Each structure stands twice: as C-alpha cells, then as structure tokens.
C-alpha cells in the first residue's frame, strides 16, 4: 500500500489513498457498462423513431462491442509503451465526443457507425485501470483493491438503465447519449486532476511491430491464459445474456415498463456488491484459488435453481429474479482473483495481458449480444438453460487452467492470487 500513498501524494493517508485509487479505477471501468446499459430501455422507441426493427437497433450494441474488443487488444499495449495516464485521458475525451454525436443520429446507419466509434475508445479506462492496480499493489492488497473496485463498478449496471429509462421518459432517447458525453467529460476532468502516472519510463516497452507481435504471440499463444479467458468470460456471459435481453425479458415476458429495469439490475448489482465485499474480506484469510472454488459453488447452485424454477412453468416477479443475486455473489467473488491470476502470468506485459483479457471477454459479449441472446430470449426457460450452460463452460475453463503448467516467465513480483 506504500506505493499507493507515494503515488497519490505524501499527504494522503493510506486508507484515503486506497479509496481514491478505487474510485478512480471504478469510474474508468464504469464507462463500459454505462455505454451498454444506459440506452437499453430506449431500444423499442429508437426502433420506431429510426423506422427499423428492434433487432436492427440491437445490432448497434454489436457495432459497439466488436470495435471495443478489437481495440482492447491495443489499449494495454499502447499504455505499456506510452504510459497509463495518456491513454486514459485520450480515451475518455474521444468517448465523450462520440457519445454526443450519437445524439444527432437520424438513421440506423449513422447510429451504428457512431456506436462503433464509441467502442473503439470506451475500453481504454477498463483495460488500463486493471494494469494500474497491478502496477501499484501486490498480494492480498491487490485482491482487496480489485474487490473494492468491483464493488463500486457493480453499481453502474444497476444505475445505468434506471438513469437511461428516466432520461428517455423525460427528454427522449437522445438525452441518454448527452448524458454519456457529460459522464465522459467528468471522468476526463477527474483523471486529469487525480490520476497519477504509474508506469515509470524505464519500465515501458516498445511499440515496434516485431516486439508487439512477439508479445501478443506469447500471451494469446498461452493455453493457460486462454483457458482462464474462457473461465472469466463465461462466468460473466451467464448473467450478461440476461442484461442484453432485458427489454424482452422484462417488458415482454414479465410485463414491466421502461422505467422498471431495476427489477433485473437491482438484484444483480446487490449480489455483485456482496460478492465483492466477501472477496475483499477473505483476501487475508483464504488463497485466491479457494475463493474461486467457493464462488463457483455458489454460481452452480444459482444456475440449477434458475433452470428448475423456469422449467416448472411460467414465472413472475419477484421469483423470476431471485437466482440472479445469488449468481452474481459467486461471480463477483471469483472476479478479483481470476483477474490477478491472468495478469500474473505475464508480469512484464501486464498492460498487454489486460488487453487480451478484455478482448476475449468483449468478443464473447459481442457474440452473445448478436447471436446467442436473440436465440434464447424467446422464453425464460431457454434463457435459464443458456445461462447454466455458460456457467458450466466457465467452470470447465477454470479446471483446464488449473491442470496446465504455467508458462516459463520469470516473475517480478509475488503471485497475488494464491
């Protein structure tokens, strides 16, 4: 923790420095959920206003996620070469401009193009933020910081659709994108004034094509890293399939209105907060791997309960959302340790490892939004079965990760996840 206080200022106490860093990283990480979730309540109205089907408007989510995934490969590598702070500031500024331009979209083609522009820069904060935590902290302190970030980050998916629903209700769907632009502007000011540079010049890597090729080949050629990517991605996709299906799941199957998305996002966020809190509390008591095992046990119980409940017949509120907080408790418990395990596989290329980690997760999210969710959202039972299958895939990835030998990389710091 000394590195945090030294970086954020000698006059800052250790708890205050820790809280400030957590707020900074959480604010950066929340850009992604806000960009995805805030406009979900507006999708039906946007389809009517732009004269297209709701599925066509849904593809604007895919248009955002595909560039997000591709550029996520670069954000971390660029920050490894140019420094963390510069990448974060440029990404925040460009996201704000793209968001404001989305408010002026008059056709689906315009909207899709601008959402793609948003996606190109939105991941900078999330990717680089993970590397910043690992730049400054080791061991249980790193796990605890990631848990604290996850607690703050968990609020975004719950708040975003509520804000978006009421903005849409009061001012129309365009106001959602004005809000995203204002949020990005606030983040830029916040980071400009408070975010330190955490990667010294002497630790930076080259942007030469050959050096980048070797680095990506090392990271993405690691079977252990890819197995980890399957685990962490599928854990998230099991709940994400409900998030992107929210308009159909809530408004069609459960009969709620555009301002009632809290029925889904409230319980899932509560579970994420509890899980992150538990992960932080357990950081000095259990190894990271032990926490992951407990998390998977909780996720498995929730997935089985969800399938059983939806197979028994039509479900209604509030029972339809009861398994979600239990699942996200388990998911959120596994997140900090899984993230740190992946970054510690490549201690000299943590930015690039964070980029590849984000790329795998975002690619899975894009496929889920474009293909899997539309296939499953026709019935609540199919959504439950799809979520359970993704949970099983995540657990299989973790088992594969554990069974494989670590790559021959000389670490510069002690493993942080046990």
Short mmCIF file of C-alpha atoms in Angstrom, two decimals:
data_model
loop_
_atom_site.label_atom_id
_atom_site.label_comp_id
_atom_site.label_asym_id
_atom_site.label_seq_id
_atom_site.Cartn_x
_atom_site.Cartn_y
_atom_site.Cartn_z
CA UNK A 1 0.00 0.00 0.00
CA UNK A 2 3.00 2.28 0.38
CA UNK A 3 3.20 2.55 -3.42
CA UNK A 4 -0.34 3.92 -3.49
CA UNK A 5 0.32 6.62 -0.91
CA UNK A 6 3.58 7.59 -2.56
CA UNK A 7 1.95 7.81 -5.99
CA UNK A 8 -1.13 9.74 -4.88
CA UNK A 9 0.74 12.13 -2.61
CA UNK A 10 2.67 12.01 0.61
CA UNK A 11 -0.04 13.89 2.48
CA UNK A 12 -2.65 11.28 1.69
CA UNK A 13 -3.32 8.66 4.38
CA UNK A 14 -3.21 5.02 3.38
CA UNK A 15 -6.99 4.41 3.69
CA UNK A 16 -7.73 7.66 1.85
CA UNK A 17 -5.22 6.81 -0.88
CA UNK A 18 -6.76 3.36 -1.27
CA UNK A 19 -10.28 4.82 -1.50
CA UNK A 20 -9.15 7.44 -4.02
CA UNK A 21 -7.49 4.83 -6.24
CA UNK A 22 -10.55 2.57 -6.05
CA UNK A 23 -12.82 5.46 -7.06
CA UNK A 24 -10.58 6.35 -9.99
CA UNK A 25 -10.39 2.80 -11.35
CA UNK A 26 -14.10 2.14 -10.76
CA UNK A 27 -15.08 5.36 -12.57
CA UNK A 28 -12.95 4.37 -15.54
CA UNK A 29 -14.31 0.81 -15.56
CA UNK A 30 -17.91 2.03 -15.42
CA UNK A 31 -17.68 3.67 -18.85
CA UNK A 32 -18.32 0.28 -20.49
CA UNK A 33 -21.47 -0.63 -18.52
CA UNK A 34 -22.87 2.86 -18.97
CA UNK A 35 -22.30 2.69 -22.73
CA UNK A 36 -24.11 -0.67 -22.91
CA UNK A 37 -26.86 -0.47 -20.29
CA UNK A 38 -27.99 3.16 -20.28
CA UNK A 39 -29.74 3.02 -23.63
CA UNK A 40 -31.35 -0.43 -23.25
CA UNK A 41 -34.74 1.00 -22.12
CA UNK A 42 -34.75 3.18 -25.24
CA UNK A 43 -34.30 0.37 -27.79
CA UNK A 44 -38.03 -0.08 -28.66
CA UNK A 45 -38.57 3.67 -29.11
CA UNK A 46 -35.35 4.08 -31.07
CA UNK A 47 -36.52 1.34 -33.44
CA UNK A 48 -39.80 3.21 -34.02
CA UNK A 49 -38.13 6.60 -34.45
CA UNK A 50 -35.50 5.30 -36.86
CA UNK A 51 -38.01 3.17 -38.77
CA UNK A 52 -36.28 -0.20 -38.25
CA UNK A 53 -36.85 -3.39 -36.28
CA UNK A 54 -35.76 -3.73 -32.67
CA UNK A 55 -33.31 -6.42 -33.78
CA UNK A 56 -31.68 -3.87 -36.11
CA UNK A 57 -31.26 -1.42 -33.24
CA UNK A 58 -29.94 -4.29 -31.12
CA UNK A 59 -27.13 -4.62 -33.64
CA UNK A 60 -25.89 -1.18 -32.62
CA UNK A 61 -24.82 -2.96 -29.44
CA UNK A 62 -22.81 -5.41 -31.53
CA UNK A 63 -21.40 -2.49 -33.52
CA UNK A 64 -20.14 -1.08 -30.24
CA UNK A 65 -18.75 -4.34 -28.87
CA UNK A 66 -16.78 -5.55 -31.89
CA UNK A 67 -14.53 -2.44 -32.10
CA UNK A 68 -14.39 -2.46 -28.29
CA UNK A 69 -12.98 -5.98 -28.42
CA UNK A 70 -10.52 -5.27 -31.24
CA UNK A 71 -9.22 -2.04 -29.71
CA UNK A 72 -8.96 -3.67 -26.30
CA UNK A 73 -6.02 -5.57 -27.77
CA UNK A 74 -4.24 -2.25 -28.22
CA UNK A 75 -5.13 -0.10 -25.21
CA UNK A 76 -2.94 -2.03 -22.80
CA UNK A 77 -0.03 -2.43 -25.21
CA UNK A 78 -0.11 1.29 -26.00
CA UNK A 79 -0.16 2.09 -22.28
CA UNK A 80 2.83 -0.25 -21.78
CA UNK A 81 4.74 1.94 -24.25
CA UNK A 82 3.37 5.47 -23.70
CA UNK A 83 2.23 5.36 -20.08
CA UNK A 84 -1.12 4.70 -18.44
CA UNK A 85 -2.31 8.28 -17.90
CA UNK A 86 -2.02 9.46 -21.50
CA UNK A 87 -4.08 6.57 -22.86
CA UNK A 88 -6.81 7.07 -20.27
CA UNK A 89 -7.16 10.80 -20.97
CA UNK A 90 -7.34 10.42 -24.74
CA UNK A 91 -9.80 7.53 -24.48
CA UNK A 92 -12.14 9.48 -22.18
CA UNK A 93 -12.09 12.56 -24.41
CA UNK A 94 -12.84 10.68 -27.62
CA UNK A 95 -15.61 8.65 -25.98
CA UNK A 96 -17.31 11.88 -24.89
CA UNK A 97 -17.21 13.31 -28.41
CA UNK A 98 -18.57 10.08 -29.96
CA UNK A 99 -21.39 9.95 -27.39
CA UNK A 100 -22.57 13.48 -28.18
CA UNK A 101 -22.52 12.74 -31.91
CA UNK A 102 -24.76 9.69 -31.29
CA UNK A 103 -27.45 12.07 -30.00
CA UNK A 104 -27.70 13.56 -33.51
CA UNK A 105 -28.17 10.22 -35.30
CA UNK A 106 -31.08 10.28 -37.76
CA UNK A 107 -30.63 6.83 -39.29
CA UNK A 108 -29.66 3.37 -38.10
CA UNK A 109 -26.53 3.50 -40.26
CA UNK A 110 -25.39 6.72 -38.57
CA UNK A 111 -26.10 5.29 -35.14
CA UNK A 112 -24.21 2.08 -35.85
CA UNK A 113 -21.18 3.98 -37.18
CA UNK A 114 -21.04 6.24 -34.14
CA UNK A 115 -21.54 3.37 -31.73
CA UNK A 116 -18.56 1.71 -33.40
CA UNK A 117 -16.56 4.89 -32.76
CA UNK A 118 -17.59 4.75 -29.11
CA UNK A 119 -16.50 1.14 -28.89
CA UNK A 120 -13.04 1.92 -30.26
CA UNK A 121 -12.17 4.09 -27.24
CA UNK A 122 -14.50 3.01 -24.43
CA UNK A 123 -12.30 0.16 -23.20
CA UNK A 124 -9.20 2.26 -22.51
CA UNK A 125 -10.13 3.01 -18.90
CA UNK A 126 -11.17 -0.52 -18.00
CA UNK A 127 -8.11 -2.18 -19.53
CA UNK A 128 -5.56 0.32 -18.28
CA UNK A 129 -7.23 0.52 -14.87
CA UNK A 130 -6.51 -3.15 -14.18
CA UNK A 131 -2.87 -2.63 -15.11
CA UNK A 132 -2.69 0.42 -12.80
CA UNK A 133 -3.84 -1.67 -9.83
CA UNK A 134 -1.19 -4.28 -10.56
CA UNK A 135 1.47 -1.58 -11.09
CA UNK A 136 0.96 -0.40 -7.52
CA UNK A 137 -0.09 -3.38 -5.41
CA UNK A 138 0.88 -6.97 -4.64
CA UNK A 139 -0.62 -9.98 -2.90
CA UNK A 140 -3.77 -9.69 -0.78
CA UNK A 141 -3.71 -5.89 -1.10
CA UNK A 142 -4.11 -6.23 -4.86
CA UNK A 143 -7.00 -8.68 -4.41
CA UNK A 144 -8.66 -6.37 -1.89
CA UNK A 145 -8.27 -3.35 -4.20
CA UNK A 146 -9.78 -5.26 -7.12
CA UNK A 147 -12.66 -6.26 -4.84
CA UNK A 148 -13.22 -2.63 -3.82
CA UNK A 149 -13.14 -1.56 -7.46
CA UNK A 150 -15.62 -4.31 -8.28
CA UNK A 151 -17.97 -3.08 -5.54
CA UNK A 152 -18.03 0.44 -6.98
CA UNK A 153 -18.14 -0.89 -10.54
CA UNK A 154 -21.12 -3.09 -9.66
CA UNK A 155 -23.30 -0.05 -9.11
CA UNK A 156 -23.01 1.04 -12.76
CA UNK A 157 -25.11 -1.76 -14.35
CA UNK A 158 -27.93 -1.07 -11.88
CA UNK A 159 -27.84 2.70 -12.09
CA UNK A 160 -27.32 2.94 -15.86
CA UNK A 161 -30.69 1.57 -17.10
CA UNK A 162 -32.57 3.47 -14.39
CA UNK A 163 -30.93 6.73 -15.42
CA UNK A 164 -31.47 5.86 -19.07
CA UNK A 165 -35.12 4.94 -18.54
CA UNK A 166 -35.98 8.19 -16.78
CA UNK A 167 -33.96 10.33 -19.19
CA UNK A 168 -35.81 8.65 -22.04
CA UNK A 169 -39.14 9.18 -20.29
CA UNK A 170 -38.49 12.88 -19.68
CA UNK A 171 -36.42 14.01 -22.66
CA UNK A 172 -36.31 11.27 -25.29
CA UNK A 173 -33.67 8.75 -26.26
CA UNK A 174 -31.20 11.40 -27.46
CA UNK A 175 -30.74 12.61 -23.90
CA UNK A 176 -29.17 9.25 -22.99
CA UNK A 177 -26.21 9.98 -25.25
CA UNK A 178 -25.92 13.53 -23.96
CA UNK A 179 -25.63 12.01 -20.51
CA UNK A 180 -22.87 9.66 -21.68
CA UNK A 181 -21.00 12.63 -23.13
CA UNK A 182 -21.29 14.53 -19.85
CA UNK A 183 -20.15 11.50 -17.87
CA UNK A 184 -17.09 11.11 -20.08
CA UNK A 185 -16.28 14.80 -19.61
CA UNK A 186 -16.48 14.41 -15.85
CA UNK A 187 -14.24 11.35 -15.97
CA UNK A 188 -11.69 13.25 -18.05
CA UNK A 189 -11.54 16.07 -15.51
CA UNK A 190 -11.40 13.61 -12.62
CA UNK A 191 -8.49 11.70 -14.15
CA UNK A 192 -6.66 14.81 -15.31
CA UNK A 193 -6.57 16.14 -11.76
CA UNK A 194 -6.16 12.93 -9.74
CA UNK A 195 -4.84 10.07 -11.85
CA UNK A 196 -1.07 9.62 -11.47
CA UNK A 197 1.29 8.00 -13.95
CA UNK A 198 2.03 4.57 -12.50
CA UNK A 199 4.39 3.17 -15.16
CA UNK A 200 7.90 4.68 -15.00
CA UNK A 201 9.66 5.37 -18.28
CA UNK A 202 12.30 2.72 -17.56
CA UNK A 203 9.62 0.01 -17.37
CA UNK A 204 7.93 0.83 -20.67
CA UNK A 205 8.03 -1.49 -23.65
CA UNK A 206 8.42 -0.95 -27.37
CA UNK A 207 5.65 -0.33 -29.90
CA UNK A 208 7.77 -1.75 -32.71
CA UNK A 209 5.73 -4.27 -34.76
CA UNK A 210 8.14 -7.13 -34.10
CA UNK A 211 8.10 -6.55 -30.34
CA UNK A 212 4.30 -6.33 -30.33
CA UNK A 213 3.98 -9.49 -32.42
CA UNK A 214 6.21 -11.41 -30.04
CA UNK A 215 4.25 -10.11 -27.05
CA UNK A 216 0.83 -10.98 -28.45
CA UNK A 217 2.09 -14.38 -29.57
CA UNK A 218 3.35 -15.05 -26.05
CA UNK A 219 0.09 -14.02 -24.37
CA UNK A 220 -2.51 -15.35 -26.83
CA UNK A 221 -0.40 -18.43 -27.53
CA UNK A 222 -0.59 -19.46 -23.87
CA UNK A 223 -3.11 -22.24 -23.43
CA UNK A 224 -3.29 -21.44 -19.73
CA UNK A 225 -4.17 -17.81 -20.45
CA UNK A 226 -6.84 -18.84 -22.98
CA UNK A 227 -8.36 -21.33 -20.53
CA UNK A 228 -8.52 -18.55 -17.97
CA UNK A 229 -10.17 -16.33 -20.59
CA UNK A 230 -12.89 -18.93 -21.14
CA UNK A 231 -13.48 -19.15 -17.38
CA UNK A 232 -13.77 -15.44 -16.63
CA UNK A 233 -15.72 -14.68 -19.83
CA UNK A 234 -18.32 -17.42 -19.49
CA UNK A 235 -18.88 -16.54 -15.83
CA UNK A 236 -19.86 -13.05 -16.93
CA UNK A 237 -21.82 -14.11 -20.03
CA UNK A 238 -24.19 -16.24 -17.95
CA UNK A 239 -25.64 -13.02 -16.50
CA UNK A 240 -24.82 -10.80 -19.48
CA UNK A 241 -27.23 -12.79 -21.66
CA UNK A 242 -30.00 -11.52 -19.36
CA UNK A 243 -28.66 -7.97 -19.45
CA UNK A 244 -28.77 -7.66 -23.24
CA UNK A 245 -32.13 -9.48 -23.27
CA UNK A 246 -33.51 -7.10 -20.64
CA UNK A 247 -36.05 -5.31 -22.90
CA UNK A 248 -37.61 -8.65 -23.91
CA UNK A 249 -37.16 -10.43 -20.58
CA UNK A 250 -38.62 -7.59 -18.52
CA UNK A 251 -41.04 -5.81 -20.83
CA UNK A 252 -42.35 -8.79 -22.84
CA UNK A 253 -42.09 -11.82 -20.52
CA UNK A 254 -42.57 -10.10 -17.16
CA UNK A 255 -44.72 -7.15 -18.29
CA UNK A 256 -42.85 -4.22 -16.70
CA UNK A 257 -42.35 -0.74 -18.15
CA UNK A 258 -39.34 1.17 -19.41
CA UNK A 259 -38.71 2.75 -16.00
CA UNK A 260 -38.80 -0.59 -14.13
CA UNK A 261 -35.48 -2.11 -15.16
CA UNK A 262 -34.45 -2.08 -11.51
CA UNK A 263 -36.23 -5.44 -11.20
CA UNK A 264 -33.30 -7.04 -13.05
CA UNK A 265 -30.42 -4.70 -12.41
CA UNK A 266 -31.10 -4.10 -8.72
CA UNK A 267 -30.78 -7.73 -7.54
CA UNK A 268 -27.84 -8.47 -9.84
CA UNK A 269 -26.00 -5.41 -8.57
CA UNK A 270 -26.77 -6.23 -4.93
CA UNK A 271 -25.24 -9.66 -5.47
CA UNK A 272 -22.15 -8.16 -7.09
CA UNK A 273 -21.66 -5.80 -4.16
CA UNK A 274 -21.98 -8.61 -1.62
CA UNK A 275 -19.64 -10.86 -3.60
CA UNK A 276 -17.01 -8.14 -3.97
CA UNK A 277 -17.25 -7.35 -0.26
CA UNK A 278 -16.77 -11.03 0.59
CA UNK A 279 -13.79 -11.29 -1.72
CA UNK A 280 -12.16 -8.31 -0.02
CA UNK A 281 -12.87 -9.70 3.45
CA UNK A 282 -11.45 -13.10 2.53
CA UNK A 283 -8.30 -11.71 0.87
CA UNK A 284 -6.15 -12.17 4.00
CA UNK A 285 -7.88 -15.37 5.15
CA UNK A 286 -8.10 -17.60 2.07
CA UNK A 287 -6.00 -18.01 -1.04
CA UNK A 288 -7.36 -16.64 -4.27
CA UNK A 289 -7.96 -20.14 -5.60
CA UNK A 290 -10.00 -21.08 -2.53
CA UNK A 291 -12.18 -18.01 -3.04
CA UNK A 292 -12.68 -19.01 -6.67
CA UNK A 293 -13.82 -22.52 -5.65
CA UNK A 294 -16.37 -21.08 -3.24
CA UNK A 295 -17.61 -18.67 -5.91
CA UNK A 296 -18.15 -21.45 -8.42
CA UNK A 297 -20.11 -23.44 -5.86
CA UNK A 298 -22.45 -20.50 -5.32
CA UNK A 299 -22.83 -19.91 -9.08
CA UNK A 300 -23.66 -23.57 -9.63
CA UNK A 301 -26.44 -23.55 -7.03
CA UNK A 302 -27.93 -20.40 -8.56
CA UNK A 303 -27.81 -21.79 -12.11
CA UNK A 304 -29.51 -25.06 -11.09
CA UNK A 305 -32.21 -23.18 -9.15
CA UNK A 306 -32.87 -20.88 -12.11
CA UNK A 307 -33.30 -23.77 -14.54
CA UNK A 308 -35.54 -25.69 -12.14
CA UNK A 309 -37.77 -22.70 -11.48
CA UNK A 310 -38.18 -21.81 -15.15
CA UNK A 311 -38.78 -25.43 -16.16
CA UNK A 312 -41.64 -25.79 -13.68
CA UNK A 313 -43.84 -23.30 -15.56
CA UNK A 314 -44.34 -19.60 -16.17
CA UNK A 315 -42.54 -17.45 -13.64
CA UNK A 316 -43.46 -13.98 -12.41
CA UNK A 317 -41.93 -11.26 -10.32
CA UNK A 318 -40.37 -11.33 -7.83
CA UNK A 319 -39.47 -15.03 -8.13
CA UNK A 320 -38.17 -14.65 -11.69
CA UNK A 321 -35.16 -12.66 -10.47
CA UNK A 322 -34.41 -14.47 -7.19
CA UNK A 323 -31.48 -16.58 -8.57
CA UNK A 324 -29.68 -13.57 -10.03
CA UNK A 325 -28.24 -12.02 -6.84
CA UNK A 326 -27.03 -15.46 -5.71
CA UNK A 327 -25.28 -16.00 -9.04
CA UNK A 328 -23.63 -12.58 -9.06
CA UNK A 329 -22.39 -13.09 -5.48
CA UNK A 330 -20.41 -16.09 -6.73
CA UNK A 331 -19.33 -14.37 -9.94
CA UNK A 332 -18.12 -11.29 -8.09
CA UNK A 333 -16.22 -13.41 -5.58
CA UNK A 334 -14.21 -15.03 -8.38
CA UNK A 335 -13.53 -11.86 -10.38
CA UNK A 336 -10.61 -10.28 -8.44
CA UNK A 337 -8.61 -13.48 -8.08
CA UNK A 338 -9.22 -14.62 -11.66
CA UNK A 339 -8.16 -11.20 -12.98
CA UNK A 340 -4.95 -11.16 -10.95
CA UNK A 341 -4.10 -14.75 -11.89
CA UNK A 342 -4.24 -13.77 -15.56
CA UNK A 343 -2.11 -10.62 -15.13
CA UNK A 344 0.49 -12.52 -13.09
CA UNK A 345 1.08 -14.98 -15.94
CA UNK A 346 2.92 -12.16 -17.75
CA UNK A 347 4.35 -9.76 -15.15
CA UNK A 348 6.42 -7.82 -17.73
CA UNK A 349 3.44 -7.27 -20.03
CA UNK A 350 0.56 -6.60 -17.69
CA UNK A 351 -0.99 -3.97 -19.94
CA UNK A 352 -0.96 -6.33 -22.90
CA UNK A 353 -2.30 -9.18 -20.75
CA UNK A 354 -5.12 -6.92 -19.54
CA UNK A 355 -5.85 -6.02 -23.17
CA UNK A 356 -6.03 -9.66 -24.25
CA UNK A 357 -8.17 -10.49 -21.22
CA UNK A 358 -10.61 -7.73 -22.16
CA UNK A 359 -10.53 -8.78 -25.83
CA UNK A 360 -11.63 -12.32 -25.00
CA UNK A 361 -14.42 -11.14 -22.72
CA UNK A 362 -15.70 -8.47 -25.08
CA UNK A 363 -15.62 -10.78 -28.09
CA UNK A 364 -17.75 -13.21 -26.13
CA UNK A 365 -20.09 -10.37 -25.16
CA UNK A 366 -20.42 -9.26 -28.79
CA UNK A 367 -21.28 -12.79 -29.94
CA UNK A 368 -23.76 -13.11 -27.08
CA UNK A 369 -25.47 -9.82 -27.94
CA UNK A 370 -25.61 -10.50 -31.68
CA UNK A 371 -26.34 -14.23 -31.81
CA UNK A 372 -26.90 -16.02 -28.52
CA UNK A 373 -29.30 -13.61 -26.78
CA UNK A 374 -31.74 -13.40 -29.74
CA UNK A 375 -31.74 -17.21 -29.92
CA UNK A 376 -32.53 -17.55 -26.21
CA UNK A 377 -34.81 -14.66 -25.31
CA UNK A 378 -37.93 -16.23 -26.81
CA UNK A 379 -38.67 -17.96 -23.49
CA UNK A 380 -37.48 -17.63 -19.91
CA UNK A 381 -36.65 -21.35 -19.80
CA UNK A 382 -34.25 -21.10 -22.75
CA UNK A 383 -32.55 -18.10 -21.13
CA UNK A 384 -32.09 -20.11 -17.93
CA UNK A 385 -30.67 -23.11 -19.81
CA UNK A 386 -28.32 -20.86 -21.75
CA UNK A 387 -27.08 -19.24 -18.55
CA UNK A 388 -26.48 -22.64 -16.95
CA UNK A 389 -24.54 -23.87 -20.00
CA UNK A 390 -22.30 -20.80 -19.87
CA UNK A 391 -21.68 -21.37 -16.16
CA UNK A 392 -20.59 -24.94 -16.87
CA UNK A 393 -18.29 -23.71 -19.64
CA UNK A 394 -16.71 -21.20 -17.25
CA UNK A 395 -16.07 -23.87 -14.63
CA UNK A 396 -14.58 -26.18 -17.27
CA UNK A 397 -12.22 -23.38 -18.31
CA UNK A 398 -11.08 -22.90 -14.72
CA UNK A 399 -10.42 -26.63 -14.30
CA UNK A 400 -8.41 -26.61 -17.53
CA UNK A 401 -6.47 -23.56 -16.32
CA UNK A 402 -5.52 -25.37 -13.11
CA UNK A 403 -4.46 -28.53 -14.93
CA UNK A 404 -1.99 -26.79 -17.26
CA UNK A 405 1.57 -25.80 -16.46
CA UNK A 406 2.41 -22.14 -16.08
CA UNK A 407 4.41 -20.51 -18.92
CA UNK A 408 8.13 -20.08 -18.36
CA UNK A 409 8.05 -16.38 -17.47
CA UNK A 410 10.30 -15.01 -14.75
CA UNK A 411 8.04 -13.07 -12.34
CA UNK A 412 9.00 -9.68 -10.97
CA UNK A 413 6.52 -9.82 -8.11
CA UNK A 414 4.96 -12.44 -5.94
CA UNK A 415 1.76 -14.05 -7.10
CA UNK A 416 -1.20 -12.16 -5.80
CA UNK A 417 -3.93 -14.76 -6.04
CA UNK A 418 -2.50 -17.66 -4.11
#
